[in-house]
Structures are given as structure tokens and as C-alpha cells.
Coordinates of C-alpha atoms in Angstrom, one line a residue:
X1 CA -5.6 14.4 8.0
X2 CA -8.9 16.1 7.0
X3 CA -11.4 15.0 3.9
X4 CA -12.6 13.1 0.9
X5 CA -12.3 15.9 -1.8
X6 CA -15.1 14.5 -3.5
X7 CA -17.4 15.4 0.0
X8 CA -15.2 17.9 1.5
X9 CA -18.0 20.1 3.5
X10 CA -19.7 16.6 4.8
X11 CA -16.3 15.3 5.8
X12 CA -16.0 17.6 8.4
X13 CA -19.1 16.7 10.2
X14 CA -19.2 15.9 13.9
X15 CA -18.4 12.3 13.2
X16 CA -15.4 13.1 11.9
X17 CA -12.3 13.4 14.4
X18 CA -9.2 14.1 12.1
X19 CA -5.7 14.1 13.8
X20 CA -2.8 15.3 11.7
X21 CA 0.6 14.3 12.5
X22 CA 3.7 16.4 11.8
X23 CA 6.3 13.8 11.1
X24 CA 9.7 15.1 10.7
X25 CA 12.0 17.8 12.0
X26 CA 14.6 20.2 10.2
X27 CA 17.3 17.6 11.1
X28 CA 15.1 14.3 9.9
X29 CA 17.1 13.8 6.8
X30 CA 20.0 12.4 8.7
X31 CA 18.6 9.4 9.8
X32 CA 17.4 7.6 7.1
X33 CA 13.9 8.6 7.7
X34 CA 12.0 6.7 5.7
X35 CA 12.6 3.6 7.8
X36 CA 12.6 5.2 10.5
X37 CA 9.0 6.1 10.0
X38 CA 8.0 2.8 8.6
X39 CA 9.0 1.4 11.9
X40 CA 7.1 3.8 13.6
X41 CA 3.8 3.5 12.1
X42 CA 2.1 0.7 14.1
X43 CA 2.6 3.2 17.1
X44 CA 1.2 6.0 15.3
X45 CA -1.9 4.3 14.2
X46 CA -2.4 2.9 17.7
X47 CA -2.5 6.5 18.9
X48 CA -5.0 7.3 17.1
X49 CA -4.1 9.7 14.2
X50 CA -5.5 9.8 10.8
X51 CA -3.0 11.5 8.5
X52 CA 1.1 12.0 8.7
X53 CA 2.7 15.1 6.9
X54 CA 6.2 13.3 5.7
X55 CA 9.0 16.1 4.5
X56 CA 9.2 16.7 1.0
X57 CA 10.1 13.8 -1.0
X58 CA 11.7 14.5 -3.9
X59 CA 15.4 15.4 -5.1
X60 CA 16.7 18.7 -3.6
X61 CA 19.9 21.1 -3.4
X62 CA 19.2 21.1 0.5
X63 CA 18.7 18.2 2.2
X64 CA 15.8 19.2 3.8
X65 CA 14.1 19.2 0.6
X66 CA 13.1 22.6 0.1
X67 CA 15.2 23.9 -2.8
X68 CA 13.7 21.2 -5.0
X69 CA 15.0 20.6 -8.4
X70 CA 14.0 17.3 -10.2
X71 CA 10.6 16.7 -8.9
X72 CA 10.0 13.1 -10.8
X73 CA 13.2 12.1 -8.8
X74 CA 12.2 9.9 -5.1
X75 CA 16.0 9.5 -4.0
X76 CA 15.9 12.2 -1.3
X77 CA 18.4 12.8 1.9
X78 CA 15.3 11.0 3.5
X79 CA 16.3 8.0 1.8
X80 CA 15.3 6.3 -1.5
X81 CA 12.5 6.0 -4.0
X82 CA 12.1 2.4 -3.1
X83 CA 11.8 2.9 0.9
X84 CA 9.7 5.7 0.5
X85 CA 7.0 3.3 -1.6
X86 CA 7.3 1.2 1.4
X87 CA 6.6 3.2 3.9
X88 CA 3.4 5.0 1.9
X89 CA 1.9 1.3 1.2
X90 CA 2.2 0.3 5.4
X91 CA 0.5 3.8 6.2
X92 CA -2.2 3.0 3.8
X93 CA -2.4 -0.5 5.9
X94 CA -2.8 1.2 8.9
X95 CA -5.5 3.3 7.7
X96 CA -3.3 6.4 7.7
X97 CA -3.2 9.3 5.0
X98 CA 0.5 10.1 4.1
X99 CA 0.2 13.7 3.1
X100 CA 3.1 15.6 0.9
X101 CA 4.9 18.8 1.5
X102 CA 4.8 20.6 -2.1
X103 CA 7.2 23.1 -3.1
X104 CA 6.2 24.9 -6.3
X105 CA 6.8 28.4 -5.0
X106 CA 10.6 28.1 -6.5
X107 CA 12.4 25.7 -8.3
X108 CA 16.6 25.2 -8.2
X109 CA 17.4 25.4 -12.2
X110 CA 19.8 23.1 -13.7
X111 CA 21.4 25.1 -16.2
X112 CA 22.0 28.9 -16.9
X113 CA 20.5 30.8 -18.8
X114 CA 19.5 34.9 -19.5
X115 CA 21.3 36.9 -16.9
X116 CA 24.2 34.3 -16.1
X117 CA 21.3 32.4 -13.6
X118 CA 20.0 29.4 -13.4
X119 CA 16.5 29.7 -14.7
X120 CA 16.9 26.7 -16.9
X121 CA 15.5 23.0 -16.3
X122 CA 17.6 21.1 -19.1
X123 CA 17.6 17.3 -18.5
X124 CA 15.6 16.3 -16.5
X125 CA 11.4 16.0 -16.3
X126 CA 9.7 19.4 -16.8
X127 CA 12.1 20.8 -18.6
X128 CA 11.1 24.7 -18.4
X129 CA 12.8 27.5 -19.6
X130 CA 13.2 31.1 -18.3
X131 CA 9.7 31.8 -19.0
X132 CA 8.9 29.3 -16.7
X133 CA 10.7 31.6 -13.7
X134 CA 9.3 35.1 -13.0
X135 CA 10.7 38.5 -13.9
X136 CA 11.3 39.4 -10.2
X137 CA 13.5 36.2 -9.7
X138 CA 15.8 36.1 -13.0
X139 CA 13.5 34.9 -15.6
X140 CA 11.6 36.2 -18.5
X141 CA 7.6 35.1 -17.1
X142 CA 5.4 37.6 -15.3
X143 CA 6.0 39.6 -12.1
X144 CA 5.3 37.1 -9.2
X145 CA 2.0 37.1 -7.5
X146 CA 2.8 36.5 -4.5
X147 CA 5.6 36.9 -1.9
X148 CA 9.0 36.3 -3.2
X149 CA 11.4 33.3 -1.8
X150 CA 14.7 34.8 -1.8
X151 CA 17.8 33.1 -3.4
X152 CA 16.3 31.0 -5.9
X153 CA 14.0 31.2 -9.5
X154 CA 10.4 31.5 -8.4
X155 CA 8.1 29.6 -10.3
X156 CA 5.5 31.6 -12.6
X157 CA 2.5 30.4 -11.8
X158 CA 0.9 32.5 -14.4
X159 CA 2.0 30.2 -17.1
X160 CA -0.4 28.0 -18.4
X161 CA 2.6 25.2 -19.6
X162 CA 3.9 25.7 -16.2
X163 CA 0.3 24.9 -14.2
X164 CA -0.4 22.2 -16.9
X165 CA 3.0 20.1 -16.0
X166 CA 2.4 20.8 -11.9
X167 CA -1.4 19.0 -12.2
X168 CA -0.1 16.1 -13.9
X169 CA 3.1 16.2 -11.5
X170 CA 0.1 16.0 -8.5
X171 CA -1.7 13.7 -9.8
X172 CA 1.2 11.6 -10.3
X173 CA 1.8 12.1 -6.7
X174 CA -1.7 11.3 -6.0
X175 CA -2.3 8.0 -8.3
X176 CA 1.2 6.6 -8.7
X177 CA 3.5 7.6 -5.7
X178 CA 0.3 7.6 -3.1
X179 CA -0.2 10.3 -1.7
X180 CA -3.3 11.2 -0.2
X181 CA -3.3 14.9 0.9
X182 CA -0.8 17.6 -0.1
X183 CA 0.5 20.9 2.3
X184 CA 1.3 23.7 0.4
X185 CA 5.0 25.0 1.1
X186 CA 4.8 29.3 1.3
X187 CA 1.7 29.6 0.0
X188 CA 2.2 33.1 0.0
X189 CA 4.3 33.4 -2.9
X190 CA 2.0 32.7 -5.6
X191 CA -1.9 33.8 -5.9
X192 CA -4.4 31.2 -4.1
X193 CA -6.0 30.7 -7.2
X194 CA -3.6 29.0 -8.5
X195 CA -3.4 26.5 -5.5
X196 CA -7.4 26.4 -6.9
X197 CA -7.1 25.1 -9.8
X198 CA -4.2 22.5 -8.7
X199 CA -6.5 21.1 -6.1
X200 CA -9.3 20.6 -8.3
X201 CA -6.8 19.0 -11.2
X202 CA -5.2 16.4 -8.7
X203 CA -8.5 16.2 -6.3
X204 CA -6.3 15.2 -2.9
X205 CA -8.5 14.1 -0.1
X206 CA -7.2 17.2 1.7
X207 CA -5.2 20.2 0.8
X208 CA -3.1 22.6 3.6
X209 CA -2.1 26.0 3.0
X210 CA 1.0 27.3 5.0
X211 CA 0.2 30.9 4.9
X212 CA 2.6 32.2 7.0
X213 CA 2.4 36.0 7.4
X214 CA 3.4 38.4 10.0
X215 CA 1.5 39.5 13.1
X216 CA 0.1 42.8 14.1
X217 CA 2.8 44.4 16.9
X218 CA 2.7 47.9 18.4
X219 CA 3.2 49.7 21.5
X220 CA 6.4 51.3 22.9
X221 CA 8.0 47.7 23.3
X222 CA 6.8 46.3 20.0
X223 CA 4.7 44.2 21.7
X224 CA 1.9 41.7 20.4
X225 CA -0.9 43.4 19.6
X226 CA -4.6 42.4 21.3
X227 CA -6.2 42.4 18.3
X228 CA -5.2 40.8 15.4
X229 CA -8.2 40.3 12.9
X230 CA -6.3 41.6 9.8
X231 CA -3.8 38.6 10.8
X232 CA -6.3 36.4 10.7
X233 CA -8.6 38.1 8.6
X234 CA -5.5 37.3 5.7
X235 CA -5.4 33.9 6.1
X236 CA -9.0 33.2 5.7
X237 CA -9.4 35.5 2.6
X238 CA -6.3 32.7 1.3
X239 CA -8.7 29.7 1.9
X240 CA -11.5 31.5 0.4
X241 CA -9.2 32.2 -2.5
X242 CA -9.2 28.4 -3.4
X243 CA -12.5 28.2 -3.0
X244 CA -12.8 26.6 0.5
X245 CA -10.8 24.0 -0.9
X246 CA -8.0 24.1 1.2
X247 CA -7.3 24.4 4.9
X248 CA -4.7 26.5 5.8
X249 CA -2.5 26.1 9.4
X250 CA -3.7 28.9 11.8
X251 CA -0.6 30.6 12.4
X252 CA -2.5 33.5 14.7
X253 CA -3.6 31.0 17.3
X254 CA -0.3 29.7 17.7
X255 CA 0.5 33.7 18.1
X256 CA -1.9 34.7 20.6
X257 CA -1.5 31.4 22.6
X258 CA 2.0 31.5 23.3
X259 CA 2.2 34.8 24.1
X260 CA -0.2 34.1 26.3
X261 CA 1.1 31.2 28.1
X262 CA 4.3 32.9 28.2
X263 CA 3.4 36.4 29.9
X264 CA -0.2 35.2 32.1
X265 CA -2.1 36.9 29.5
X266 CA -4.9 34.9 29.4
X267 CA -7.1 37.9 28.5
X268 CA -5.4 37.5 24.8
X269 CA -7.2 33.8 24.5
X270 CA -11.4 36.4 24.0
X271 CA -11.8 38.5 21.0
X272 CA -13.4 41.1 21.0
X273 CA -16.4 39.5 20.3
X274 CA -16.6 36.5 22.8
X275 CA -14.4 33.9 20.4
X276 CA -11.5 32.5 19.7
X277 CA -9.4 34.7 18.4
X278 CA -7.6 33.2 15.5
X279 CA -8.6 31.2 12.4
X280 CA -10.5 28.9 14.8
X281 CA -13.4 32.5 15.5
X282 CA -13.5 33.0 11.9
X283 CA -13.2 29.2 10.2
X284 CA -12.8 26.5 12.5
X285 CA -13.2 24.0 9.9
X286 CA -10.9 24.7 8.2
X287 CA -8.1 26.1 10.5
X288 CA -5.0 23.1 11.4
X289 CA -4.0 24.3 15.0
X290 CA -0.6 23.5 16.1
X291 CA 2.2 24.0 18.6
X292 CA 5.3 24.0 16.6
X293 CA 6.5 22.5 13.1
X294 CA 10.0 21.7 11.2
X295 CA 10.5 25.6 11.0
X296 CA 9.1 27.4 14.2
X297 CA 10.6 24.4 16.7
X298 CA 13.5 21.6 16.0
X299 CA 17.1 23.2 15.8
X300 CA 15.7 26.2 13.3
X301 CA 13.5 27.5 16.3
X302 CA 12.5 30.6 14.2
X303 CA 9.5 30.8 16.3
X304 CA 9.4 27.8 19.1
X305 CA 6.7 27.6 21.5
X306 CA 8.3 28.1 24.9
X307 CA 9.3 24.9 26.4
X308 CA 8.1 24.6 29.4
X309 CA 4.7 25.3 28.2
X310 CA 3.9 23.2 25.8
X311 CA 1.4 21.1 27.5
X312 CA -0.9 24.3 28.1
X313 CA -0.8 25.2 24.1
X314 CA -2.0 21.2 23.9
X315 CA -4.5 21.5 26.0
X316 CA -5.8 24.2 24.2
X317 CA -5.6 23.5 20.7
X318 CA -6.7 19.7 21.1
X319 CA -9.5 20.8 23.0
X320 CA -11.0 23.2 20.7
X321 CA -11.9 23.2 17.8
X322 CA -10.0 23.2 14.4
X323 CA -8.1 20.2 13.4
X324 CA -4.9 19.8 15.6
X325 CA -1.6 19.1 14.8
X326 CA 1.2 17.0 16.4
X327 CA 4.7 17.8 16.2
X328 CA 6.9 14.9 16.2
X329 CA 9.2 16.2 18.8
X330 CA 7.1 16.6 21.1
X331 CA 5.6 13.3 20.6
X332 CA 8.9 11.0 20.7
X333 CA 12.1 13.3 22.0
X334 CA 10.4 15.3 24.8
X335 CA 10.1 12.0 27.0
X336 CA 7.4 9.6 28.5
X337 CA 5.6 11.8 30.4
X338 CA 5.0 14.9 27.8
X339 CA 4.1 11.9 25.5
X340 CA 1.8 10.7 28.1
X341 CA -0.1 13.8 28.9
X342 CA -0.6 14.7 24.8
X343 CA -1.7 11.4 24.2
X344 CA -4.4 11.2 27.3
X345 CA -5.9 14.9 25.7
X346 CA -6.0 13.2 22.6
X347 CA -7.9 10.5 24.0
X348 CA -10.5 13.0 25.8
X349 CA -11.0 14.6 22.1
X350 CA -11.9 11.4 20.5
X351 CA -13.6 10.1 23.1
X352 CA -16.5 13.3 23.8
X353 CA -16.6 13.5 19.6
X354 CA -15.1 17.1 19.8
X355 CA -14.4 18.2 16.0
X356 CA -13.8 20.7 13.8
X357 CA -16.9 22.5 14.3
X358 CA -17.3 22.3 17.8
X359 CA -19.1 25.4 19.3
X360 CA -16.7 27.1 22.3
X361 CA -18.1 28.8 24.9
X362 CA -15.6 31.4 27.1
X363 CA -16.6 31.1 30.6
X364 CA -13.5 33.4 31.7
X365 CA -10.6 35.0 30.1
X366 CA -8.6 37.5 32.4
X367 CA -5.3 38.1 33.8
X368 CA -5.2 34.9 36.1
X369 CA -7.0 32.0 33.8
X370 CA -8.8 31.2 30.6
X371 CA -11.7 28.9 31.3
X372 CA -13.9 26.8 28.4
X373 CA -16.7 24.8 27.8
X374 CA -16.4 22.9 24.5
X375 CA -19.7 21.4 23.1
X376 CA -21.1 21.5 26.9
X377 CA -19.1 17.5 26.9
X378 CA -15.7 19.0 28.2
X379 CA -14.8 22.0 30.1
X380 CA -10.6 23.1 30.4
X381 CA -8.8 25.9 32.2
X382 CA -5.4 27.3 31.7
X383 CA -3.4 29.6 34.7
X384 CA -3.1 29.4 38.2
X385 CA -6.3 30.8 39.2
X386 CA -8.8 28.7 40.8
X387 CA -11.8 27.4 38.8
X388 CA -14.0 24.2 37.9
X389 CA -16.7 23.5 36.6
X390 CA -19.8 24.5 39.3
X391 CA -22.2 21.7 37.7
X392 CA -21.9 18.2 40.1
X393 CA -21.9 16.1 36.7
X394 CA -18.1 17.0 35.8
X395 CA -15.3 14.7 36.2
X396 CA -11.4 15.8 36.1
X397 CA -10.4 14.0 33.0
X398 CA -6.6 14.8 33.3
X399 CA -4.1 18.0 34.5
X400 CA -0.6 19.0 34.8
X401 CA 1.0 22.5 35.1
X402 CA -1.7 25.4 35.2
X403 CA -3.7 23.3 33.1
X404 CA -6.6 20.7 33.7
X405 CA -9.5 19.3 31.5
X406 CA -13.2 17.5 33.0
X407 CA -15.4 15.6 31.1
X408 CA -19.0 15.6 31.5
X409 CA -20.2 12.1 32.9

């Protein structure tokens, strides 16, 4: 999706156009995804993307693969070791970075142990004990740095055995299996340091933190607040907790912008200060925008982006900069014409060179549109209000429902 570790500031330069792909739903694991996928790839590197984030891949007490257990083991819901291989060594044809989901906030024990729980790892690979699991969870290791996962032994992190086996499980991941890139699974739960030292043992070409933390609400209705700096403010101090090894997915973009799609609050899209106002104002490069995922959208909707204005949160977020993501859904069950319109702002992005870095400028952001000039290549509006650019040299580039993008000719 993103970088070479080994030149991970230059590999965010302006010639770089990285597309991540989100390529699964909560419900994936019932269709033998692996092959599913595999046929699938052709398409995907026709449309351009560079990286595909596959579900987690290893042996797991829910078949979505999030209560992992034996993490050696490749015979998942999502089919076996074997298919997986496959489809890794055809996205490496196609010149596209498979990048894996690691769990190592909590691990599902095999065997009881102190307190009646299962805070032991008996027969299998890493075969911990209950020191391995923290004191919070049902073990006998340190107090958890981090948030807790409920329900299940949280992995102590503080362990220097425990870190040791996880780098050579990555790199193992990295060298053997094939992966290229690794997102972090509730990277809350344990200190970003840790994450650190992990990237630098493995050295993936890229590294995303999912740092999911609440929002700032107030108000007699609870309401989203305007401001929400310490949001953001919290998942920046994460990446710089690594080092600025990592990129982490801006989860207050995806705030701000769909409550402002939803409500005409296009005032919400200007901080205080004239930017953006999520990661993308603070750390563009290293902020991974996106719509919805596995646990906001698909049948978990814990936090969908309305329906009906999806297309607007694309046009944002692919227009700007930061590194956007693709949800699967939205790509190949939402129909020809969603797929359409995504792919033609795709095709804008790559072909004006917008990146990471590029510099926004907020030509309006009030209660009847949000207006932008990314770069001074493209300009885009959001809302029903009217406005263009005022300049002869623009051309409409493409449009839909209270959105439209030009391109300067």
C-alpha cells in the first residue's frame, strides 16, 4: 500500500501514488475467499491499486480470524494454507503488496491454567505460559499497556520471550508466507512502542496502525463536536510512538466527513486553522483515509458510512491527500455505477500525481458546500450550493450527487 521500509520518508514522495485496497468483509470467510480473491486479482491490478489488506490468515476460534490461537497454522475459514500461497505468489505477479491483518493484542489459550482460564499455549508453536498473558486478563505478566480486548487473554507485550517469538513470527510472515506490509489489529491495547520494535525486527515495506479511539461529543444532544484535535491529536502521538514507522488509518476524518455529508455540515470539513481537520491537517503522510472497513460497514455496521453518500466521502478522501482506502463492498456489491464513479476519481488521482503530501487549499467551507483546490491540478466541491472553479483553464473531470471534481487542462 505505502513504502519500502528501508526508504520510508522518500517513498512517499510526489511520485508515489499508493492505493490500498480493503479486501474482505465480516462475512468473507464463507466463500472460500482465497480463491475468490485469486480470481479477482487481474481486475484489481487493472484498476490500478498497489496493495490488498487480506483478513487475518491464520487459525482462529472465530471465523473471522480475530480470536487467533495457533499463529504458525494457514488453514483458516478463508480457506487453506496451500490456496492462500497461491493467491500471495499471483498478487506479487501483478505487482500488488498483499498486506496482513496481525492480531497480537490477545491470543485464545489452548489449555487452562491459574484461575481455571485459558492462559496456557500447550501444543502448538509459541507455546507461552500465563506469564505470557497480562494480570488484567487472567495471567501472571504485567498490567496491560494499553486498552483491554474483553473476553480473551491479552498478550503481555512487556515480555521480552513474548516480543522475541512475535519478530520471528513476522518475519516469518514477511520471508516465508510473503507478506509485504502488516495492519495492526487494536493497536490500542498494547503501548506503540512495542509495535516499534516489531516493525524494525520484521522491516515490512509498510506498517498500519488501527487506532481506533472515541470522538469528542457534547452538547445537549450529544452531538459531534466541531473540534476534535485531541481525537486526532491521539492518533498522531500513536504513529510518533513508533517512530514514524507506521501509518495509522485516520479514523477522525471518517468522523467529521460523514457527519458532515449526513447533516449539510460542510463547515465541519475547515479547522480552525484553515486545514483538514483530521489526521490528513496534522500528518498527511502518514494518515490511510477510508470510507468504511470489515468493522464500521459489511453486516457488523458498528459505524457505516451512510449509504446514500458514499460517493461524496470518495470524492473527498481520494481527492485529498493521505493514502485512500477502498472497501471491497463498495467496489464489487454496490453495482456498476458506484464502481464506475470510484474508479473514474481514482483515475483523476493518478492521473494529476496527487499524493500523500499534497498541499489543500479550502476555498469554502460553510453550511451549503465545501470547495477545494488540491495541488492547484484539481479543484472538487461537495453540497448543493453552486460553485466552480472561476479560472477558464478548468475542465469538469466527473460528478454525481452534490459532488463534482475539474481538472486543470
Amino acid at each position: 500500500m505505502l513504502i519500502c521500509w528501508c526508504c520510508f520518508f522518500s517513498a512517499w514522495s510526489q511520485k508515489q501514488q499508493p492505493l490500498p485496497h480493503t479486501a474482505f468483509n465480516w462475512e468473507s470467510h464463507k466463500k472460500g475467499w482465497w480463491c475468490v480473491l485469486e480470481a479477482k486479482v487481474p481486475e484489481l491490478a487493472l484498476f490500478g491499486f498497489s496493495s490488498i489488506w487480506l483478513p487475518p490468515v491464520t487459525e482462529s476460534l472465530a471465523p473471522q480470524g480475530y480470536l487467533p490461537r495457533n499463529l504458525y497454522c494457514l488453514d483458516s475459514a478463508y480457506g487453506s494454507e496451500r490456496e492462500l500461497r497461491g493467491l500471495l505468489k499471483k498478487l506479487k505477479e501483478h505487482g500488488l503488496r498483499p498486506i496482513a491483518d496481525i492480531v497480537v493484542n490477545h491470543r485464545v489459550g489452548s489449555a487452562k491454567g491459574a484461575g481455571d482460564k485459558y492462559n496456557r499455549y500447550d501444543g502448538m508453536p509459541m507455546p507461552w505460559d500465563e506469564k505470557a498473558v497480562t494480570s488484567d486478563t487472567g495471567g501472571h505478566g504485567n498490567p496491560s499497556t494499553g486498552a483491554i480486548f474483553e473476553g480473551v487473554p491479552n498478550i503481555d507485550h512487556a515480555q521480552e520471550f513474548v516480543r522475541k517469538d512475535i519478530i520471528t513470527w513476522l518475519r516469518w510472515l514477511r520471508k516465508d508466507v510473503g507478506f509485504g506490509g502488516f495492519r495492526f489489529d487494536f493497536a490500542k491495547g498494547y503501548k506503540a512502542d512495542f509495535v516499534k520494535e516489531y516493525i524494525a525486527g520484521s522491516k515490512p515495506e509498510l506498517s498500519i496502525g488501527e487506532y481506533w479511539d472515541t470522538c469528542n461529543y457534547g452538547g445537549h444532544d450529544n452531538a459531534l463536536a466541531y473540534n476534535q484535535d485531541s481525537h486526532r491529536q491521539r492518533i498522531v502521538d500513536w504513529i510518533d510512538g513508533t517512530g514514524g514507522l507506521s501509518a495509522a488509518f485516520d479514523f477522525t476524518t471518517k468522523a467529521i466527513l460523514q457527519e458532515a455529508v449526513t447533516k449539510r455540515e460542510w463547515w465541519r470539513l475547515r479547522d480552525a486553522q484553515g486545514k483538514p481537520p483530521g489526521v490528513i491537517g496534522y500528518w498527511p503522510s502518514r494518515a490511510v483515509t477510508f470510507i468504511d472497513n470489515h468493522d464500521t460497514g459489511s453486516t457488523q455496521a458498528h459505524w457505516p458510512f451512510p449509504g446514500e453518500h458514499i460517493m461524496q466521502g470518495y470524492a473527498y478522501i481520494i481527492t485529498h491527500p493521505g493514502q485512500p482506502s477502498i472497501f471491497y463492498d463498495h467496489l464489487f456489491e454496490w453495482g456498476d455505477q458506484t464502481r464506475k464513479s470510484i474508479l473514474d476519481l481514482v483515475s483523476i488521482r493518478r492521473r494529476k500525481n496527487l499524493h500523500s503530501r499534497s498541499p489543500v487549499k479550502i476555498l469554502e467551507a460553510n453550511s451549503s458546500i465545501y470547495a477545494a483546490m488540491i495541488e492547484e491540478k484539481v479543484c472538487m466541491k461537495l453540497g448543493e450550493g453552486d460553485w466552480c472553479p472561476q479560472e477558464p483553464n478548468w475542465s469538469l473531470a466527473t460528478s454525481g450527487q452534490s459532488y463534482a471534481v475539474w481538472e486543470k487542462v
